[in-house]
XYZ file of C-alpha atoms in Angstrom:
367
model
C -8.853 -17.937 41.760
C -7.792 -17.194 38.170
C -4.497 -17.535 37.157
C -2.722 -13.925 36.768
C -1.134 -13.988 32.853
C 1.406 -11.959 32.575
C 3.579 -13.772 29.378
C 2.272 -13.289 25.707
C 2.493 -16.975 24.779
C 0.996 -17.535 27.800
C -2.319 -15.636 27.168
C -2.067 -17.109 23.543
C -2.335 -20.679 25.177
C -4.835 -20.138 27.160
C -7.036 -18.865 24.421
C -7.637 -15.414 26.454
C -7.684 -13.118 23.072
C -8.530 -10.191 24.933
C -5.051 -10.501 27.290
C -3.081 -11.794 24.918
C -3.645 -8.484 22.504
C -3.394 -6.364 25.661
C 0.267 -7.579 26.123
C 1.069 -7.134 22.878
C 0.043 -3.588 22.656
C 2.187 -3.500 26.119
C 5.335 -4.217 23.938
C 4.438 -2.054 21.463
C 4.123 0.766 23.625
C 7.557 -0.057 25.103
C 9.044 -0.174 21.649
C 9.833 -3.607 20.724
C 9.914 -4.454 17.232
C 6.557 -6.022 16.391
C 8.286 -8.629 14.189
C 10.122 -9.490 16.482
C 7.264 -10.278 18.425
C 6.016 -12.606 15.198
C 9.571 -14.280 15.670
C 8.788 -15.516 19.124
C 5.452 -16.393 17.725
C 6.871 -20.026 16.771
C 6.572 -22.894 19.336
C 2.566 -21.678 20.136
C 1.895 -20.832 16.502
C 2.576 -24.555 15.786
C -0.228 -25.447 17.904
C -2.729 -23.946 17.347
C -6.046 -25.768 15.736
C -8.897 -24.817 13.447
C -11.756 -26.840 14.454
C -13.760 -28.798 13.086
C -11.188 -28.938 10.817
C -7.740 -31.222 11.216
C -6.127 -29.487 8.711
C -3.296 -26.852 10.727
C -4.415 -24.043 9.033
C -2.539 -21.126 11.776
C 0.764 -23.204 11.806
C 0.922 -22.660 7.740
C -0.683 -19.218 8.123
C 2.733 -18.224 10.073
C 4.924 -19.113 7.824
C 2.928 -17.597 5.053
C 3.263 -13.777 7.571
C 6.628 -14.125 6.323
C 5.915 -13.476 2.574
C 3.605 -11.058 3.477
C 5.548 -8.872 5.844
C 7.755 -8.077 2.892
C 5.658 -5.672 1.189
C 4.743 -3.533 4.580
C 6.786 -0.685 5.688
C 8.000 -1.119 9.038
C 5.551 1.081 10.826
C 2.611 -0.665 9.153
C 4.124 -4.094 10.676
C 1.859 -3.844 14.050
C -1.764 -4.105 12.636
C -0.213 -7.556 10.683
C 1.187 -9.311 13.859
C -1.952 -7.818 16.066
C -4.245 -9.884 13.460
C -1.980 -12.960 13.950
C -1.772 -12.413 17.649
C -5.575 -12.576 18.273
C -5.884 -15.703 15.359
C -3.762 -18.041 17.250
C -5.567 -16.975 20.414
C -8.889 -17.292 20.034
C -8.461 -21.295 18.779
C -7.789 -24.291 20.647
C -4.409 -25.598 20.844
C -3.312 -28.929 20.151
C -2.004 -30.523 23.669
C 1.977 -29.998 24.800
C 3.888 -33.372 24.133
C 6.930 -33.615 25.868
C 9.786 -34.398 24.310
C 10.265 -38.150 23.645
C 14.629 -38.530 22.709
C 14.702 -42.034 21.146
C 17.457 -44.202 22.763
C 18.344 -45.635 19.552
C 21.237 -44.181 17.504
C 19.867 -44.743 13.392
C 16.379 -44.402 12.338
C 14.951 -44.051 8.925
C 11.962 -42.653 7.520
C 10.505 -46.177 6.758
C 10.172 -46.589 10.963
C 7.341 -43.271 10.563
C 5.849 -44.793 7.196
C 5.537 -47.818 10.209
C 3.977 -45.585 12.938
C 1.935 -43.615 10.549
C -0.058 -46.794 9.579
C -0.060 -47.268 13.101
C -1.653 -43.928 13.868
C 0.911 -43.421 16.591
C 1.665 -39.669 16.381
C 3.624 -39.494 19.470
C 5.811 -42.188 17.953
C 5.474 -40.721 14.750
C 6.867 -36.981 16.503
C 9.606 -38.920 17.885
C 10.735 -40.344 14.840
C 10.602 -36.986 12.872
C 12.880 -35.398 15.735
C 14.787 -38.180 15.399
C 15.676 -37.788 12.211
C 16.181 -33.972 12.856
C 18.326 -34.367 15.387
C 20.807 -36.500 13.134
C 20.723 -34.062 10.021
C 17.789 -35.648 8.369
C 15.168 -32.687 8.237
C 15.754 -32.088 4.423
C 15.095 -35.608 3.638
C 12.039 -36.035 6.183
C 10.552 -32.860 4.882
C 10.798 -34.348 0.846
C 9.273 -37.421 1.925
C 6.549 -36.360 3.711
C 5.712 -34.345 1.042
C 5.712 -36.535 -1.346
C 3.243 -38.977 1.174
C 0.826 -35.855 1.130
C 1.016 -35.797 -2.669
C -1.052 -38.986 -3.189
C -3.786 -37.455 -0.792
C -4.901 -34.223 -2.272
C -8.683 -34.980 -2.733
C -9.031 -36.025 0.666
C -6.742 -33.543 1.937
C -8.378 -30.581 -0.312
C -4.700 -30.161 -0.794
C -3.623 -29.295 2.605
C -1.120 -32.393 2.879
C 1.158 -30.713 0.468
C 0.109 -27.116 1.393
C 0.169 -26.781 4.961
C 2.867 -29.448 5.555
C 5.447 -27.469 2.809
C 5.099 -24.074 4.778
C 5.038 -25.967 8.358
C 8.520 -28.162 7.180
C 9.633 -24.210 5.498
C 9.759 -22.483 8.702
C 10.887 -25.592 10.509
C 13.872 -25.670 8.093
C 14.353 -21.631 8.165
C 13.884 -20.941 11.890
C 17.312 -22.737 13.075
C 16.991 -20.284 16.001
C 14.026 -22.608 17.251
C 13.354 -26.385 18.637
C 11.443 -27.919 15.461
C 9.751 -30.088 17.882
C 6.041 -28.264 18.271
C 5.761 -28.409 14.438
C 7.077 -31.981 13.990
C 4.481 -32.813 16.872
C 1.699 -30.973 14.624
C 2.701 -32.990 11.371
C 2.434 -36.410 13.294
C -0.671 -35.758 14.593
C -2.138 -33.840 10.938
C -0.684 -37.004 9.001
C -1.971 -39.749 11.620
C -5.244 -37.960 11.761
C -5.605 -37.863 8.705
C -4.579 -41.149 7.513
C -1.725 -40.050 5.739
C 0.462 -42.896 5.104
C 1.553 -44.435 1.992
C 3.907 -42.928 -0.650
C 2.297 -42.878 -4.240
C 4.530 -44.141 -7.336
C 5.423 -41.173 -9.356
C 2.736 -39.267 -11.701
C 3.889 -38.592 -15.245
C 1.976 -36.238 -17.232
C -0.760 -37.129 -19.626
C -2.405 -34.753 -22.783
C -0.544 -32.130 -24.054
C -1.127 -29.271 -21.880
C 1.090 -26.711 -20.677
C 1.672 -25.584 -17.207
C 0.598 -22.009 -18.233
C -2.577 -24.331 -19.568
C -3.209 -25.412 -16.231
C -2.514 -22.041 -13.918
C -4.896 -20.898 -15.909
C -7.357 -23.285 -15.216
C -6.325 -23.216 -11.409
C -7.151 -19.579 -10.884
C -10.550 -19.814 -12.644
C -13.954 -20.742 -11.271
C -14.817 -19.482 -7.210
C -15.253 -20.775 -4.253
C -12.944 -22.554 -1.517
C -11.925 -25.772 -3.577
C -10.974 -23.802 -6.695
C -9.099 -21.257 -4.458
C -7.330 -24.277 -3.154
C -5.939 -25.269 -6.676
C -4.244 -22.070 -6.543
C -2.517 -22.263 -2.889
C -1.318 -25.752 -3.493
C 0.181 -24.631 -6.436
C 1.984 -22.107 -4.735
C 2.930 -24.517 -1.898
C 4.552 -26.893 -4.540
C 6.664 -23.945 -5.832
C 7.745 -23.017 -2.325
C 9.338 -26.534 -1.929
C 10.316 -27.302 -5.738
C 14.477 -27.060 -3.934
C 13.528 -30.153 -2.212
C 12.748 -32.126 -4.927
C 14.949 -33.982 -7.961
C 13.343 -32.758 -11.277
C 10.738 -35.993 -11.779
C 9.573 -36.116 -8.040
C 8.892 -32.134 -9.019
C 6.923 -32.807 -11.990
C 5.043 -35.609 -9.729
C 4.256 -33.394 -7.455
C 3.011 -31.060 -10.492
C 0.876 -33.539 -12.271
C -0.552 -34.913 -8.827
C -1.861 -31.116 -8.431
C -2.768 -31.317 -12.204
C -4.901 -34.692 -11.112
C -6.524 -32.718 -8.122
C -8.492 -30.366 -10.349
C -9.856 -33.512 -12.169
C -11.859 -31.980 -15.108
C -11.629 -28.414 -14.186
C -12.282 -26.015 -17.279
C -10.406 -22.322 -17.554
C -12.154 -19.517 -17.996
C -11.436 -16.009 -18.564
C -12.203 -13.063 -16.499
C -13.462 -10.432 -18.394
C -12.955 -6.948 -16.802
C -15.686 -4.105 -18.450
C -13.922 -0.901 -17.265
C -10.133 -1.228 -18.738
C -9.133 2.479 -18.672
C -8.625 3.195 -14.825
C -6.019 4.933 -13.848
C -3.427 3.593 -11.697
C -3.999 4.361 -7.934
C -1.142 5.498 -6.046
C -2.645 6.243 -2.620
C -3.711 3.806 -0.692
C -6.915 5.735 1.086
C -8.375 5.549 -2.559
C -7.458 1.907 -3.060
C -9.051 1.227 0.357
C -12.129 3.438 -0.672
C -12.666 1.084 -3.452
C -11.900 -2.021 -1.576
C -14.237 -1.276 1.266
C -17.072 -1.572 -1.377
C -16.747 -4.712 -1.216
C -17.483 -4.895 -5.067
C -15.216 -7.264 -7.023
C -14.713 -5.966 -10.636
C -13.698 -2.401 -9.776
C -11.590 -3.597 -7.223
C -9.613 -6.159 -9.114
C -9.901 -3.621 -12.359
C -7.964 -1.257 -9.772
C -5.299 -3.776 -9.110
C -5.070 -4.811 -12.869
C -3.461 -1.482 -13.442
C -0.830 -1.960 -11.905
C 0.782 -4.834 -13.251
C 3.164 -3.755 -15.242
C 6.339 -2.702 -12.780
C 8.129 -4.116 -10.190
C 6.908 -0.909 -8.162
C 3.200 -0.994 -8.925
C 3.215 -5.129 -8.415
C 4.670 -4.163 -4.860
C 1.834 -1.922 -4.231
C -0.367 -4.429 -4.943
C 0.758 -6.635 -1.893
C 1.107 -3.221 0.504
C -2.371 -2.396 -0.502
C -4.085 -5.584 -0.215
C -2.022 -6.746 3.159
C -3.069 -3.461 4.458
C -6.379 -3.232 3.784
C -6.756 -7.040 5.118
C -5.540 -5.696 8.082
C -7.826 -2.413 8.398
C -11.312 -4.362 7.930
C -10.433 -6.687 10.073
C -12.906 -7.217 13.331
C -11.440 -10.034 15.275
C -12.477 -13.175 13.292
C -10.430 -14.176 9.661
C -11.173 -17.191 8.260
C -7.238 -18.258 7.909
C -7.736 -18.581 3.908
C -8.322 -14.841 3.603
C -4.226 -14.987 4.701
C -2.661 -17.874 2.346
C -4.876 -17.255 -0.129
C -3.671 -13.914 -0.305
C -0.024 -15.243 -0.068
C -0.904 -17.268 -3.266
C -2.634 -14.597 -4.999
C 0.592 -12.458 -4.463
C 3.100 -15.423 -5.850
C 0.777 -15.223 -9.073
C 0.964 -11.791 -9.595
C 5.161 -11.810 -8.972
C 5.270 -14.786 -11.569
C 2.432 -14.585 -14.047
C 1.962 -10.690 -14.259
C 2.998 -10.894 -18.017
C 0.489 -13.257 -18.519
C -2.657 -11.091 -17.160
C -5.603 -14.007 -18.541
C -3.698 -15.733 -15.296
C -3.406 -12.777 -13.086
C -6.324 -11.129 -13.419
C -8.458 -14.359 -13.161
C -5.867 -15.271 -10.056
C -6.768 -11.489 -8.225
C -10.690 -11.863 -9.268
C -10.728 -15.373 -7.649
C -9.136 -14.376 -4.643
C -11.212 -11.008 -4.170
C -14.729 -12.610 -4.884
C -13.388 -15.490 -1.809
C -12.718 -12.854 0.141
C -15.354 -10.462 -0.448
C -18.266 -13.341 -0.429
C -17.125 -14.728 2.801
C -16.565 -11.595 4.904
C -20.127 -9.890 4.369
């Protein structure tokens, strides 16, 4: 006999998408706040696996809701955390480790640089909680991100990008045991080999960084789309860092897109008026063609108001086509395309070539 699921996180867990929407519609219906819902989200969301791929692609994607959610209004919240809700439940999720409390009072991070080259993630989790647990999470957080630094090829990036928004909710959420996402780190960093800090990058050539954004939002296709969300990733973190590990952890990104050439997008149709309403943003969208839709969202770039629509329309519209299956970079890609557009939108070569790379992912990929 089946067992009867009753609890949200429970249905989540055991990968039954259908029940696990059905209770979330339940709350809903009884009027709980659907981010709060999101909030309560954590310990599962930290489990949950892409396959084949060891990279934690949900556990970042949560954190990366939280940038998103900003630009909704608070009735168009539910379609956002329904999208999330059936994500994490129709994956696999990595196995429950309980707790391991060290007996030992002092630990420091060169004991997990140990059980990393070990490929002990229990004793790796452990460690990390450790180290929590006395005050440490700052410092653990920095230096595993600069150990994921010096494996961005292998990594496509993900060992700075999905560990920085994993260790940013871990450090925000105080309201929740870090242990499921230390757990998920060990195992990401053991799996994938993930064990040696590099010595400190210093630039070479005479590039700017505006030089290299712009080469990081050109060219299609998941590996250059990557340049861009590790770039953002680095910029969520930069707090962490003294000003040379920053501009390590810079030029290591610089070093990841090897030989990479910009190029400029070149829109045909420049005098489009700026759409206000989003049923004829999502008419366009829906086309599924990428220069009028990124020419639409090139007008409106220049106010704080229209740059805000841009987010609303896009997270919306994510949110309306979708059928029950995202690939997770349709999410924090988005979240990076966004971060462009808020710092780069006076520099539209960047933005526009940041919003056409982003579209032409997400359009190629979804039909």
């Amino acid at each position: 006999m089946s067992k009867v699921i009753n609890n949200l996180l429970d249905a989540i867990d055991a990968s039954d998408a259908k029940k696990a929407i059905e209770l979330f519609q339940k709350k809903v219906n009884l009027g709980i706040d659907s981010w709060k819902i999101h909030d309560s989200l954590f310990p599962i969301a930290q489990r949950v696996q892409n396959p084949p791929y060891i990279n934690p692609h949900l556990p970042k994607m949560y954190r990366i809701y939280r940038e998103l959610v900003r630009y909704l209004e608070k009735d168009e919240i539910s379609p956002l955390v329904n999208l999330e809700v059936n994500e994490y439940a129709r994956r696999t999720k990595l196995e429950i480790l309980p707790k391991i409390t060290l007996p030992i009072s002092q630990v420091s991070f060169k004991d997990v640089e140990s059980a990393l080259k070990d490929q002990d993630w229990e004793k790796t989790a452990a460690l990390l909680y450790k180290l929590h647990t006395l005050g440490h999470t700052e410092e653990l957080a920095r230096k595993l991100l600069l150990i994921g630094s010096g494996y961005l090829d292998n990594s496509l990036g993900h060992s700075i990008s999905c560990t920085a928004f994993i260790l940013l909710e871990i450090m925000e959420r105080k309201d929740q045991d870090p242990w499921p996402g230390l757990v998920t780190l060990a195992y990401y960093f053991c799996k994938g080999q993930f064990n040696e800090t590099p010595k400190l990058q210093t630039q070479k050539g005479s590039e700017t960084q505006t030089d290299h954004m712009l080469r990081s939002v050109s060219g299609s296709g998941i590996i250059n789309l990557h340049h861009t969300i590790t770039r953002y990733a680095i910029e969520r973190v930069r707090q962490l860092f003294t000003h040379e590990e920053h501009s390590h952890l810079i030029n290591s990104w610089i070093t990841f897109m090897d030989d990479k050439k910009a190029e400029t997008v070149i829109l045909n149709n420049t005098s489009i008026k700026t759409v206000k309403e989003y049923t004829r943003f999502y008419d366009i969208f829906s086309s599924f063609e990428v220069e009028p839709t990124v020419t639409c969202l090139a007008s409106m770039l220049n106010t704080q108001t229209e740059r805000e629509r841009i987010g609303r329309f896009l997270v919306r519209a994510l949110c309306d086509l979708y059928q029950g299956s995202y690939d997770p970079h349709y999410l924090t890609g988005l979240g990076s395309v966004l971060w462009v557009v808020d710092q780069y939108w006076q520099e539209r070569e960047i933005t526009i070539s940041a919003l056409y790379q982003y579209i032409d992912y997400f359009f190629q990929h979804l039909i």
